[in-house]
CSV table of C-alpha atoms in Angstrom, one decimal:
chain,number,residue,atom,x,y,z
Q,1,MET,CA,113.9,84.1,81.0
Q,2,PHE,CA,114.5,87.1,78.7
Q,3,SER,CA,117.0,85.2,76.6
Q,4,SER,CA,114.4,82.6,75.4
Q,5,LYS,CA,111.7,85.2,74.7
Q,6,PHE,CA,113.5,87.7,72.5
Q,7,LYS,CA,115.5,85.7,69.9
Q,8,HIS,CA,115.4,86.5,66.2
Q,9,ARG,CA,113.0,89.5,66.3
Q,10,ARG,CA,114.1,91.4,63.2
Q,11,VAL,CA,110.9,93.2,62.8
Q,12,TYR,CA,111.0,94.3,66.4
Q,13,PHE,CA,114.6,95.5,66.0
Q,14,ALA,CA,113.4,97.9,63.4
Q,15,SER,CA,110.8,99.3,65.7
Q,16,MET,CA,113.4,99.5,68.5
Q,17,GLN,CA,115.5,101.7,66.3
Q,18,LEU,CA,112.6,104.1,65.9
Q,19,LEU,CA,111.9,103.9,69.6
Q,20,ALA,CA,115.5,104.7,70.4
Q,21,ALA,CA,115.4,107.8,68.3
Q,22,ALA,CA,112.2,108.9,70.1
Q,23,ILE,CA,113.7,108.2,73.4
Q,24,LEU,CA,116.5,110.7,72.7
Q,25,LEU,CA,113.8,113.3,72.4
Q,26,CYS,CA,111.3,112.2,75.1
Q,27,ALA,CA,112.7,109.5,77.3
Q,28,VAL,CA,111.6,109.6,80.9
Q,29,VAL,CA,112.9,108.7,84.3
Q,30,SER,CA,114.0,105.2,85.2
Q,31,GLY,CA,113.6,103.5,88.6
Q,32,ALA,CA,116.0,103.3,91.5
Q,33,TYR,CA,116.4,100.6,94.0
Q,34,ALA,CA,114.5,101.6,97.1
Q,35,SER,CA,111.0,102.4,98.2
Q,36,SER,CA,109.6,106.0,98.2
Q,37,HIS,CA,109.8,107.2,101.8
Q,38,ARG,CA,110.4,110.9,102.3
Q,39,GLU,CA,111.9,111.2,98.9
Q,40,ALA,CA,111.4,114.9,98.1
Q,41,PRO,CA,111.9,118.1,100.1
Q,42,LEU,CA,108.2,119.2,100.1
Q,43,ILE,CA,106.7,115.8,100.9
Q,44,THR,CA,108.7,115.5,104.0
Q,45,THR,CA,106.5,118.1,105.5
Q,46,MET,CA,103.3,116.2,104.7
Q,47,PRO,CA,103.7,112.5,105.7
Q,48,LYS,CA,99.9,111.8,105.6
Q,49,VAL,CA,100.0,112.2,101.8
Q,50,ASP,CA,103.5,110.7,101.2
Q,51,GLY,CA,103.1,107.6,99.0
Q,52,THR,CA,105.7,105.0,99.9
Q,53,ASP,CA,104.9,101.9,97.9
Q,54,PHE,CA,102.7,100.8,95.0
Q,55,TYR,CA,101.8,97.2,94.2
Q,56,MET,CA,99.9,95.8,91.2
Q,57,PHE,CA,99.6,92.1,90.6
Q,58,ASN,CA,97.3,89.4,89.4
Q,59,SER,CA,95.6,88.2,92.6
Q,60,TYR,CA,97.1,84.9,93.8
Q,61,GLU,CA,94.7,84.2,96.6
Q,62,PRO,CA,93.1,80.8,95.8
Q,63,ASN,CA,89.9,81.0,93.8
Q,64,ARG,CA,90.5,84.7,92.9
Q,65,ARG,CA,91.7,84.3,89.3
Q,66,GLY,CA,90.4,87.0,87.1
Q,67,TYR,CA,91.2,89.8,89.6
Q,68,VAL,CA,94.0,92.3,90.0
Q,69,THR,CA,95.1,93.6,93.4
Q,70,LEU,CA,96.2,97.3,93.7
Q,71,ILE,CA,97.9,98.4,97.0
Q,72,ALA,CA,99.0,102.0,97.6
Q,73,ASN,CA,100.9,102.6,100.9
Q,74,TYR,CA,101.1,106.0,102.6
Q,75,SER,CA,102.5,107.6,105.7
Q,76,PRO,CA,106.1,106.4,106.0
Q,77,LEU,CA,108.0,105.2,109.0
Q,78,GLU,CA,105.0,104.8,111.4
Q,79,ASP,CA,106.2,103.9,114.9
Q,80,ALA,CA,103.6,101.5,116.4
Q,81,TYR,CA,103.6,103.4,119.7
Q,82,GLY,CA,102.9,106.8,118.0
Q,83,GLY,CA,100.0,107.9,120.2
Q,84,PRO,CA,97.9,109.5,121.3
Q,85,ASN,CA,96.7,110.4,117.8
Q,86,TYR,CA,98.4,107.7,115.7
Q,87,PHE,CA,98.2,107.9,111.9
Q,88,ALA,CA,95.0,109.0,110.4
Q,89,LEU,CA,95.0,109.9,106.7
Q,90,ASP,CA,94.4,113.5,105.6
Q,91,PRO,CA,90.6,114.5,105.3
Q,92,ASP,CA,91.6,117.5,103.2
Q,93,ALA,CA,93.5,115.4,100.6
Q,94,LEU,CA,92.6,113.3,97.5
Q,95,TYR,CA,94.1,109.9,97.2
Q,96,GLU,CA,94.0,108.2,93.8
Q,97,ILE,CA,95.0,105.0,92.0
Q,98,HIS,CA,95.3,105.5,88.3
Q,99,ILE,CA,95.1,102.9,85.5
Q,100,ASP,CA,96.3,103.5,81.9
Q,101,ASN,CA,94.7,100.7,79.7
Q,102,VAL,CA,95.5,102.5,76.4
Q,103,GLY,CA,99.3,103.0,76.6
Q,104,ASP,CA,99.4,106.8,76.2
Q,105,GLY,CA,100.6,107.6,79.7
Q,106,ARG,CA,97.2,109.0,80.8
Q,107,SER,CA,94.8,107.8,83.5
Q,108,HIS,CA,91.8,106.2,81.8
Q,109,LEU,CA,90.4,104.7,85.0
Q,110,THR,CA,90.8,106.4,88.3
Q,111,PHE,CA,89.8,105.3,91.8
Q,112,GLN,CA,89.4,108.3,94.2
Q,113,PHE,CA,89.5,108.1,98.0
Q,114,ARG,CA,88.4,110.9,100.4
Q,115,PHE,CA,88.5,110.6,104.2
Q,116,THR,CA,86.6,112.0,107.1
Q,117,ASN,CA,87.6,112.0,110.7
Q,118,THR,CA,84.8,112.3,113.3
Q,119,VAL,CA,85.5,113.0,117.0
Q,120,ASN,CA,82.8,111.3,119.1
Q,121,ASN,CA,83.5,113.6,122.0
Q,122,VAL,CA,83.6,110.7,124.5
Q,123,ALA,CA,83.4,112.2,128.0
Q,124,LEU,CA,83.8,111.0,131.6
Q,125,ASN,CA,81.9,112.2,134.7
Q,126,VAL,CA,84.5,113.9,136.7
Q,127,GLY,CA,83.2,115.6,139.9
Q,128,GLY,CA,79.7,115.9,138.3
Q,129,LYS,CA,81.0,117.4,135.1
Q,130,GLN,CA,81.3,115.6,131.7
Q,131,VAL,CA,84.8,116.2,130.6
Q,132,ALA,CA,86.2,115.1,127.1
Q,133,ILE,CA,88.9,112.4,127.3
Q,134,PRO,CA,92.3,113.0,125.7
Q,135,LEU,CA,92.6,109.6,123.9
Q,136,VAL,CA,91.2,108.0,120.8
Q,137,GLN,CA,89.7,105.2,122.9
Q,138,ALA,CA,88.0,105.0,126.2
Q,139,GLY,CA,88.2,101.2,126.7
Q,140,LEU,CA,88.5,97.8,125.0
Q,141,VAL,CA,87.7,97.6,121.3
Q,142,SER,CA,86.8,94.4,119.4
Q,143,ALA,CA,85.4,93.2,116.2
Q,144,GLY,CA,81.9,93.2,117.7
Q,145,ASP,CA,82.2,96.4,119.8
Q,146,SER,CA,83.6,99.7,118.7
Q,147,SER,CA,81.6,101.7,121.2
Q,148,LYS,CA,84.6,102.9,123.1
Q,149,LEU,CA,86.3,104.6,120.2
Q,150,ASN,CA,86.5,108.3,120.4
Q,151,VAL,CA,87.5,108.9,116.8
Q,152,ASN,CA,86.0,107.3,113.7
Q,153,GLU,CA,87.8,107.4,110.4
Q,154,THR,CA,85.7,106.8,107.3
Q,155,TYR,CA,86.1,107.2,103.6
Q,156,THR,CA,84.2,107.3,100.3
Q,157,LEU,CA,85.3,105.8,97.0
Q,158,LYS,CA,84.5,107.0,93.5
Q,159,VAL,CA,85.6,105.9,90.1
Q,160,SER,CA,86.0,108.0,87.0
Q,161,ARG,CA,86.8,107.1,83.4
Q,162,GLY,CA,88.4,108.9,80.5
Q,163,ALA,CA,91.8,110.4,80.0
Q,164,PHE,CA,90.6,113.8,81.0
Q,165,HIS,CA,87.9,112.5,83.5
Q,166,GLU,CA,85.4,113.6,80.9
Q,167,ASP,CA,83.0,111.0,82.2
Q,168,SER,CA,81.2,111.8,85.4
Q,169,GLU,CA,82.5,110.4,88.7
Q,170,GLU,CA,80.5,107.4,90.0
Q,171,VAL,CA,80.1,106.3,93.5
Q,172,VAL,CA,81.3,102.8,94.6
Q,173,THR,CA,78.9,101.1,97.0
Q,174,GLY,CA,79.3,98.3,99.5
Q,175,PRO,CA,77.0,95.8,101.2
Q,176,GLY,CA,73.4,97.0,101.4
Q,177,GLY,CA,74.3,99.9,99.2
Q,178,ILE,CA,76.5,101.8,101.7
Q,179,THR,CA,78.6,104.6,100.3
Q,180,THR,CA,80.7,105.3,103.4
Q,181,PHE,CA,83.3,102.8,104.5
Q,182,THR,CA,85.2,102.5,107.8
Q,183,LYS,CA,89.0,102.5,108.3
Q,184,PRO,CA,89.9,100.5,111.4
Q,185,THR,CA,91.8,102.3,114.2
Q,186,ASP,CA,95.5,101.7,114.2
Q,187,PHE,CA,96.9,98.9,116.4
Q,188,ILE,CA,97.2,100.8,119.6
Q,189,GLY,CA,98.2,97.8,121.6
Q,190,THR,CA,97.1,94.4,122.8
Q,191,LYS,CA,95.3,95.7,125.9
Q,192,THR,CA,93.0,97.8,123.8
Q,193,PHE,CA,92.3,95.0,121.3
Q,194,GLY,CA,92.8,91.9,123.5
Q,195,SER,CA,95.6,90.3,121.5
Q,196,VAL,CA,97.3,90.3,118.1
Q,197,SER,CA,94.6,87.9,116.8
Q,198,GLY,CA,92.0,90.1,118.3
Q,199,TYR,CA,93.2,93.1,116.3
Q,200,ALA,CA,93.4,90.9,113.1
Q,201,SER,CA,89.7,89.9,113.6
Q,202,TYR,CA,88.8,93.6,114.3
Q,203,ALA,CA,90.5,94.8,111.1
Q,204,ARG,CA,89.2,92.0,109.0
Q,205,GLN,CA,85.6,93.1,109.4
Q,206,TYR,CA,86.5,96.2,107.4
Q,207,VAL,CA,87.3,94.2,104.2
Q,208,TYR,CA,84.3,95.2,102.1
Q,209,THR,CA,82.8,93.6,99.0
Q,210,ILE,CA,82.1,96.5,96.7
Q,211,ASN,CA,80.1,97.2,93.5
Q,212,ILE,CA,82.1,99.2,91.1
Q,213,PRO,CA,80.1,101.0,88.4
Q,214,GLY,CA,80.9,99.6,85.0
Q,215,CYS,CA,82.2,96.3,86.3
Q,216,ARG,CA,80.2,93.0,85.8
Q,217,ALA,CA,81.5,91.4,89.0
Q,218,PRO,CA,82.1,92.8,92.6
Q,219,GLY,CA,85.5,93.8,93.9
Q,220,ARG,CA,87.0,94.3,97.4
Q,221,VAL,CA,88.4,97.2,99.3
Q,222,PHE,CA,90.4,97.6,102.6
Q,223,VAL,CA,92.0,100.7,104.0
Q,224,GLY,CA,93.9,100.5,107.2
Q,225,GLN,CA,97.2,100.1,109.1
Q,226,ARG,CA,99.5,97.2,108.1
Q,227,LYS,CA,103.0,96.1,108.9
Q,228,GLU,CA,105.5,97.9,106.8
Q,229,SER,CA,105.8,95.8,103.6
Q,230,PHE,CA,109.1,97.1,102.3
Q,231,ALA,CA,112.6,95.8,103.1
Q,232,VAL,CA,115.8,97.8,102.7
Q,233,ALA,CA,119.0,98.5,104.5
Q,234,LEU,CA,117.9,102.1,104.6
Q,235,GLY,CA,120.6,103.7,106.8
Q,236,LYS,CA,123.5,102.1,105.1
Q,237,THR,CA,122.1,102.8,101.6
Q,238,PHE,CA,122.0,106.5,102.2
Q,239,ASP,CA,125.4,106.6,103.9
Q,240,LEU,CA,127.1,106.4,100.5
Q,241,LEU,CA,126.1,102.8,100.1
Q,242,ASN,CA,127.8,101.8,103.3
Q,243,LEU,CA,127.2,98.1,102.7
Q,244,ASN,CA,128.7,95.1,100.9
Q,245,PRO,CA,126.9,94.9,97.5
Q,246,LEU,CA,128.4,91.5,96.8
Q,247,GLY,CA,127.5,90.0,100.1
Q,248,PRO,CA,124.7,87.6,101.0
Q,249,THR,CA,121.1,88.7,100.2
Q,250,ASN,CA,120.3,88.5,103.9
Q,251,GLY,CA,123.5,90.1,105.2
Q,252,ASN,CA,121.9,93.3,106.6
Q,253,PRO,CA,118.9,93.9,108.8
Q,254,ASN,CA,115.8,95.4,107.4
Q,255,ASP,CA,115.7,98.9,108.9
Q,256,LEU,CA,111.9,99.1,108.4
Q,257,ALA,CA,111.1,95.8,110.2
Q,258,ASP,CA,109.8,97.7,113.3
Q,259,LYS,CA,107.6,100.1,111.3
Q,260,ASN,CA,103.9,100.2,110.2
Q,261,ILE,CA,102.3,101.7,107.1
Q,262,THR,CA,98.8,102.8,106.1
Q,263,SER,CA,97.5,100.8,103.1
Q,264,ILE,CA,94.8,101.5,100.5
Q,265,ALA,CA,94.0,98.2,98.9
Q,266,LEU,CA,91.7,97.4,96.1
Q,267,GLU,CA,90.9,94.1,94.3
Q,268,VAL,CA,89.2,94.8,90.9
Q,269,PRO,CA,87.9,92.4,88.3
Q,270,THR,CA,90.4,92.2,85.5
Q,271,HIS,CA,87.8,92.9,82.8
Q,272,CYS,CA,87.0,96.2,84.5
Q,273,LEU,CA,90.6,97.3,84.3
Q,274,ILE,CA,91.5,96.4,80.8
Q,275,GLY,CA,88.7,98.5,79.3
Q,276,GLU,CA,86.8,98.3,76.1
Q,277,ARG,CA,89.9,97.9,74.0
Q,278,GLY,CA,90.7,94.7,75.8
Q,279,ASN,CA,94.4,95.5,76.2
Q,280,ARG,CA,95.7,92.8,78.5
Q,281,VAL,CA,98.6,95.0,79.6
Q,282,ILE,CA,97.7,97.9,82.0
Q,283,GLY,CA,99.8,100.6,83.6
Q,284,GLY,CA,99.3,101.9,87.1
Q,285,TRP,CA,100.4,104.5,89.6
Q,286,THR,CA,99.2,106.2,92.7
Q,287,THR,CA,99.0,109.9,93.6
Q,288,SER,CA,97.9,112.2,96.4
Q,289,SER,CA,96.7,115.8,96.0
Q,290,ILE,CA,95.9,118.7,98.3
Q,291,ARG,CA,94.1,122.0,97.9
Q,292,GLN,CA,96.1,124.9,96.6
Q,293,GLU,CA,95.2,127.0,99.7
Q,294,ARG,CA,95.2,125.9,103.4
Q,295,LEU,CA,94.2,128.3,106.1
Q,296,LEU,CA,94.9,127.8,109.8
Q,297,ALA,CA,91.9,128.5,112.0
Q,298,LEU,CA,92.2,131.4,114.5
Q,299,ASN,CA,90.4,129.5,117.3
Q,300,PRO,CA,90.6,125.7,116.6
Q,301,GLY,CA,88.7,123.4,118.8
Q,302,SER,CA,86.1,125.9,119.8
Q,303,GLY,CA,83.4,123.7,118.3
Q,304,LYS,CA,83.1,126.1,115.3
Q,305,ASP,CA,86.3,125.8,113.5
Q,306,THR,CA,88.5,122.8,112.4
Q,307,PRO,CA,92.3,123.4,112.8
Q,308,GLU,CA,92.6,124.2,109.1
Q,309,LYS,CA,90.4,124.9,106.1
Q,310,SER,CA,91.3,124.1,102.5
Q,311,LYS,CA,90.1,125.7,99.2
Q,312,GLY,CA,91.1,126.0,95.6
Q,313,GLY,CA,92.0,123.4,93.0
Q,314,TRP,CA,93.8,120.2,93.6
Q,315,THR,CA,97.6,120.2,93.5
Q,316,GLN,CA,99.3,116.8,93.1
Q,317,VAL,CA,102.1,116.5,95.7
Q,318,SER,CA,103.0,112.8,95.6
Q,319,ARG,CA,103.3,110.3,92.7
Q,320,LEU,CA,104.5,106.7,92.7
Q,321,GLY,CA,104.6,103.9,90.1
Q,322,MET,CA,107.9,102.0,89.9
Q,323,PRO,CA,109.7,101.8,93.2
Q,324,LEU,CA,111.6,104.5,93.9
Q,325,VAL,CA,112.2,106.6,90.9
Q,326,ASN,CA,112.2,109.9,92.8
Q,327,GLU,CA,114.4,109.0,95.7
Q,328,LEU,CA,117.6,107.9,93.9
Q,329,VAL,CA,117.3,108.9,90.3
Q,330,ILE,CA,115.7,112.3,90.0
Q,331,GLY,CA,118.1,115.2,90.7
Q,332,LEU,CA,117.4,117.0,94.0
Q,333,LYS,CA,116.3,120.2,92.2
Q,334,ASP,CA,113.5,118.3,90.3
Q,335,LYS,CA,112.1,116.0,93.0
Q,336,ASP,CA,109.2,118.2,93.9
Q,337,ARG,CA,108.5,118.7,90.2
Q,338,PHE,CA,108.4,115.0,89.6
Q,339,ASN,CA,105.9,114.5,92.4
Q,340,ASN,CA,103.7,117.1,90.7
Q,341,SER,CA,104.0,115.6,87.2
Q,342,LYS,CA,102.0,113.0,85.1
Q,343,PRO,CA,103.5,110.1,83.2
Q,344,THR,CA,102.5,111.6,79.8
Q,345,ASN,CA,104.7,114.6,80.6
Q,346,ASP,CA,107.8,112.7,81.6
Q,347,GLY,CA,109.9,113.9,78.7
Q,348,GLN,CA,111.1,116.7,80.9
Q,349,PHE,CA,113.2,114.2,82.9
Q,350,ALA,CA,115.0,112.7,79.9
Q,351,GLU,CA,118.5,113.4,81.1
Q,352,TYR,CA,118.1,111.3,84.3
Q,353,VAL,CA,117.5,108.1,82.2
Q,354,THR,CA,119.7,108.6,79.2
Q,355,ASN,CA,122.6,109.4,81.6
Q,356,PRO,CA,121.7,107.9,84.9
Q,357,THR,CA,123.8,108.9,87.9
Q,358,LEU,CA,123.2,105.9,90.1
Q,359,PRO,CA,125.4,103.5,88.2
Q,360,ALA,CA,128.2,106.1,88.1
Q,361,LEU,CA,127.8,106.7,91.8
Q,362,ILE,CA,128.1,102.9,92.5
Q,363,GLU,CA,131.2,102.7,90.3
Q,364,SER,CA,132.8,105.7,92.1
Q,365,LEU,CA,132.2,104.1,95.5
Q,366,PHE,CA,133.1,100.5,94.5
Q,367,PRO,CA,135.9,100.7,91.8
Q,368,GLY,CA,135.6,96.9,91.2
Q,369,VAL,CA,132.0,97.4,90.0
Q,370,LYS,CA,132.1,98.9,86.5
Q,371,ALA,CA,129.0,100.7,85.4
Q,372,PRO,CA,127.5,100.1,81.9
Q,373,THR,CA,128.9,102.1,79.0
Q,374,ASN,CA,126.0,102.0,76.6
Q,375,PHE,CA,124.3,105.3,76.2
Q,376,PRO,CA,121.4,106.0,76.0
Q,377,ARG,CA,120.5,103.1,78.4
Q,378,LEU,CA,117.9,101.3,76.3
Q,379,ASP,CA,117.9,98.4,78.7
Q,380,LEU,CA,116.5,100.8,81.4
Q,381,VAL,CA,114.0,102.1,78.8
Q,382,PHE,CA,112.5,98.6,78.6
Q,383,THR,CA,112.5,98.0,82.3
Q,384,PHE,CA,110.9,101.2,83.4
Q,385,LEU,CA,109.4,103.0,80.5
Q,386,THR,CA,107.9,100.7,78.0
Q,387,GLY,CA,107.8,97.1,79.4
Q,388,PHE,CA,109.1,94.0,77.6
Q,389,GLN,CA,107.6,92.7,74.4
Q,390,GLY,CA,106.0,89.4,75.1
Q,391,VAL,CA,105.8,90.1,78.8
Q,392,ASN,CA,104.2,93.5,79.7
Q,393,GLN,CA,104.4,95.8,76.7
Q,394,LEU,CA,101.5,97.0,74.6
Q,395,ALA,CA,101.7,97.1,70.8
Q,396,THR,CA,101.9,100.8,70.9
Q,397,VAL,CA,103.2,102.7,73.9
Q,398,THR,CA,104.2,106.1,75.0
Q,399,PRO,CA,107.4,105.9,77.0
Q,400,SER,CA,106.4,106.8,80.6
Q,401,GLU,CA,107.2,105.8,84.1
Q,402,MET,CA,104.6,103.5,85.7
Q,403,LEU,CA,104.2,99.9,86.8
Q,404,ARG,CA,103.0,97.7,83.9
Q,405,LEU,CA,101.2,94.4,84.3
Q,406,ASN,CA,100.2,91.7,81.8
Q,407,THR,CA,96.9,90.5,83.2
Q,408,SER,CA,96.9,87.4,81.0
Q,409,ILE,CA,100.0,85.9,82.7
Q,410,PRO,CA,98.7,83.5,85.4
Q,411,PRO,CA,99.7,84.4,89.0
Q,412,THR,CA,102.4,82.3,90.7
Q,413,PRO,CA,100.9,80.8,94.0
Q,414,LYS,CA,102.3,81.9,97.3
Q,415,GLY,CA,105.2,79.6,98.3
Q,416,SER,CA,106.3,79.2,94.6
Q,417,GLN,CA,107.1,82.8,93.8
Q,418,ASN,CA,110.7,83.8,93.0
Q,419,ASN,CA,111.5,87.1,94.6
Q,420,LEU,CA,113.5,88.2,91.6
Q,421,GLY,CA,110.5,87.9,89.4
Q,422,VAL,CA,111.1,88.0,85.6
Q,423,LEU,CA,114.9,88.1,86.0
Q,424,ALA,CA,114.6,84.6,87.5
Q,425,GLY,CA,112.0,83.2,85.1
Q,426,ASP,CA,108.9,84.0,87.2
Q,427,ASN,CA,107.1,86.2,84.7
Q,428,ALA,CA,104.2,86.9,87.1
Q,429,GLY,CA,106.5,89.0,89.2
Q,430,PHE,CA,108.4,92.3,89.0
Q,431,PRO,CA,108.8,94.2,86.7
Q,432,ASN,CA,105.6,92.6,85.3
Q,433,GLY,CA,103.7,94.5,88.0
Q,434,ARG,CA,104.9,94.1,91.5
Q,435,ARG,CA,104.0,91.7,94.3
Q,436,PRO,CA,104.7,92.3,98.0
Q,437,GLY,CA,107.3,89.6,98.1
Q,438,ASP,CA,109.3,90.8,95.1
Q,439,ASP,CA,112.8,91.9,96.1
Q,440,VAL,CA,112.8,95.0,93.9
Q,441,VAL,CA,115.9,96.4,95.6
Q,442,THR,CA,118.0,93.5,94.4
Q,443,ALA,CA,116.3,93.3,91.0
Q,444,GLU,CA,116.7,97.0,90.2
Q,445,LEU,CA,120.2,97.2,91.5
Q,446,ARG,CA,121.2,94.5,89.1
Q,447,VAL,CA,119.3,96.0,86.3
Q,448,VAL,CA,120.9,99.5,86.7
Q,449,ILE,CA,124.4,97.9,86.7
Q,450,GLY,CA,123.6,96.0,83.5
Q,451,VAL,CA,122.3,92.5,84.0
Q,452,LEU,CA,120.1,92.7,80.9
Q,453,CYS,CA,123.3,93.3,78.8
Q,454,THR,CA,124.5,89.8,79.8
Q,455,PHE,CA,121.7,88.2,77.8
Q,456,ASN,CA,123.7,89.2,74.8
Q,457,ASN,CA,120.8,90.6,72.7
Q,458,PRO,CA,122.0,94.0,71.6
Q,459,ALA,CA,119.2,94.2,69.0
Q,460,ILE,CA,116.8,94.2,71.9
Q,461,PHE,CA,118.5,95.8,74.9
Q,462,GLY,CA,120.9,98.1,73.0
Q,463,CYS,CA,123.9,96.6,74.8
Q,464,SER,CA,126.2,93.5,75.0
Q,465,PRO,CA,128.1,91.9,77.8
Q,466,SER,CA,131.2,94.0,77.0
Q,467,ASP,CA,129.1,97.1,77.7
Q,468,ALA,CA,128.5,96.0,81.3
Q,469,PRO,CA,131.6,94.4,82.9
Q,470,ALA,CA,129.8,94.0,86.2
Q,471,GLY,CA,126.4,93.0,84.7
Q,472,ALA,CA,126.6,89.4,86.0
Q,473,ALA,CA,127.5,90.5,89.6
Q,474,PRO,CA,125.0,89.3,92.2
Q,475,LEU,CA,124.5,92.8,93.7
Q,476,THR,CA,122.2,93.2,96.7
Q,477,ASP,CA,121.6,95.6,99.6
Q,478,GLY,CA,121.4,92.6,101.9
Q,479,ALA,CA,117.9,93.1,103.2
Q,480,ALA,CA,116.0,90.1,101.8
Q,481,ILE,CA,112.3,89.8,101.3
Q,482,ASP,CA,110.0,87.1,99.8
Q,483,ASP,CA,106.4,86.0,99.7
Q,484,SER,CA,106.7,83.9,103.0
Q,485,VAL,CA,106.4,87.1,105.1
Q,486,PHE,CA,103.0,88.1,103.6
Q,487,ASP,CA,99.5,86.7,103.8
Q,488,GLY,CA,98.1,84.6,101.0
Q,489,ALA,CA,94.8,86.4,100.8
Q,490,PHE,CA,93.6,90.0,100.3
Q,491,PRO,CA,94.8,92.5,101.4
Q,492,TYR,CA,98.1,90.4,101.6
Q,493,LEU,CA,100.0,92.8,103.8
Q,494,THR,CA,100.1,91.5,107.4
Q,495,THR,CA,98.7,92.6,110.7
Q,496,PRO,CA,100.5,95.7,112.0
Q,497,ILE,CA,102.9,95.8,114.9
Q,498,PRO,CA,101.1,96.6,118.2
Q,499,GLY,CA,102.0,99.9,119.9
Q,500,ALA,CA,102.3,97.9,123.2
Q,501,MET,CA,102.1,94.3,124.3
Q,502,ASN,CA,99.9,93.4,127.3
């Protein structure tokens, strides 16, 4: 618990005073309490590059100590029945996972994914003519037979090092030296794949063991559709918090329970992520970028032109570290700007963390819940911008918004994890990284209303219990989640919902 970790730190108090002064000049945005689905005006028009969740945790699969799992979810609110084209990722986009192992808010290790969609032009003999079919499959598909697929989605993976990508990009290879990996087709239905277990077997064959340049041990990669991993009372939350924040943690249905998601999952040796400096704490976030110019073809489908062509430099359109900074903290006028920004430049969003609007909104909607009165909110600075000393903070750190993970804290096995993470004494969980089963909605809701103030360490958190009258309130959105609804092995997120049952 925090209270046992931060007693009598006079030296640290002095450094905290200096940090507080710096924060007034260059603080950055804090987190909110939801996942990042359709969070900014521009990204709503580009669901294929809309990052929704980012997870980073010490792998807790048995016999995988010494590895870190990184999962970036894209394409929000996928209806399982969304045929006939389903949910391919964008072949004209760049998907990246960034690691800061220095503490300066810059990406020093970047994993870059590019996708290619190939139409196989499967045709049927109709009246003596070969006519192209309108579907992505022409028959049953299984782990041993993908011959009936009409569309193949593949990807390449590269890694670059250096804060300015000054080192050349290097290609990640798979079994037999392959450089192109396959993304399994979405779960069209149980007739196409035989059964739920049949699809699970089919998708499992696309978990690849990979060789990452610069790493002494192999890693793993999987890209494919999974069951939506986030839980939230989405409709009620955005209807002016139309819920009972003091009700049971399972008092509302999860509005995302019937949705799927597309996941980019990596498992990387820890030594490869911490870098030459050997910093045990790393920061991470995911982004997607598109070309500056996109041109629609005049005659798409003629065999000569694709529907659109892209050119120009990359422009970042989605960014996600902590769950959901942009959706409920950043002002509407700055949401697209935040998605285009980098952690090292987060000083431009100082006002949103020093004077956060979410606690004030909660207070205005629920008069019995009093928002914290300590400004600037240094308790939020710790949670979202710097990490906690002794848990997930580097010796020197540039305040910036990202997930932070202490790779030296042993993982808590599945079945023993506390879904409130560090707040409940499970230091292997959120905000020390983020596991799929961490209830970040409840945890962050309690943090923004002042739970850290109740630990009565004003020298550390910049507040005392009197500053947060509702700090001890067990606030929740009522959509519970924990590790029991996830797998215990990579890629951890579970088999997606089928589009149809046979």
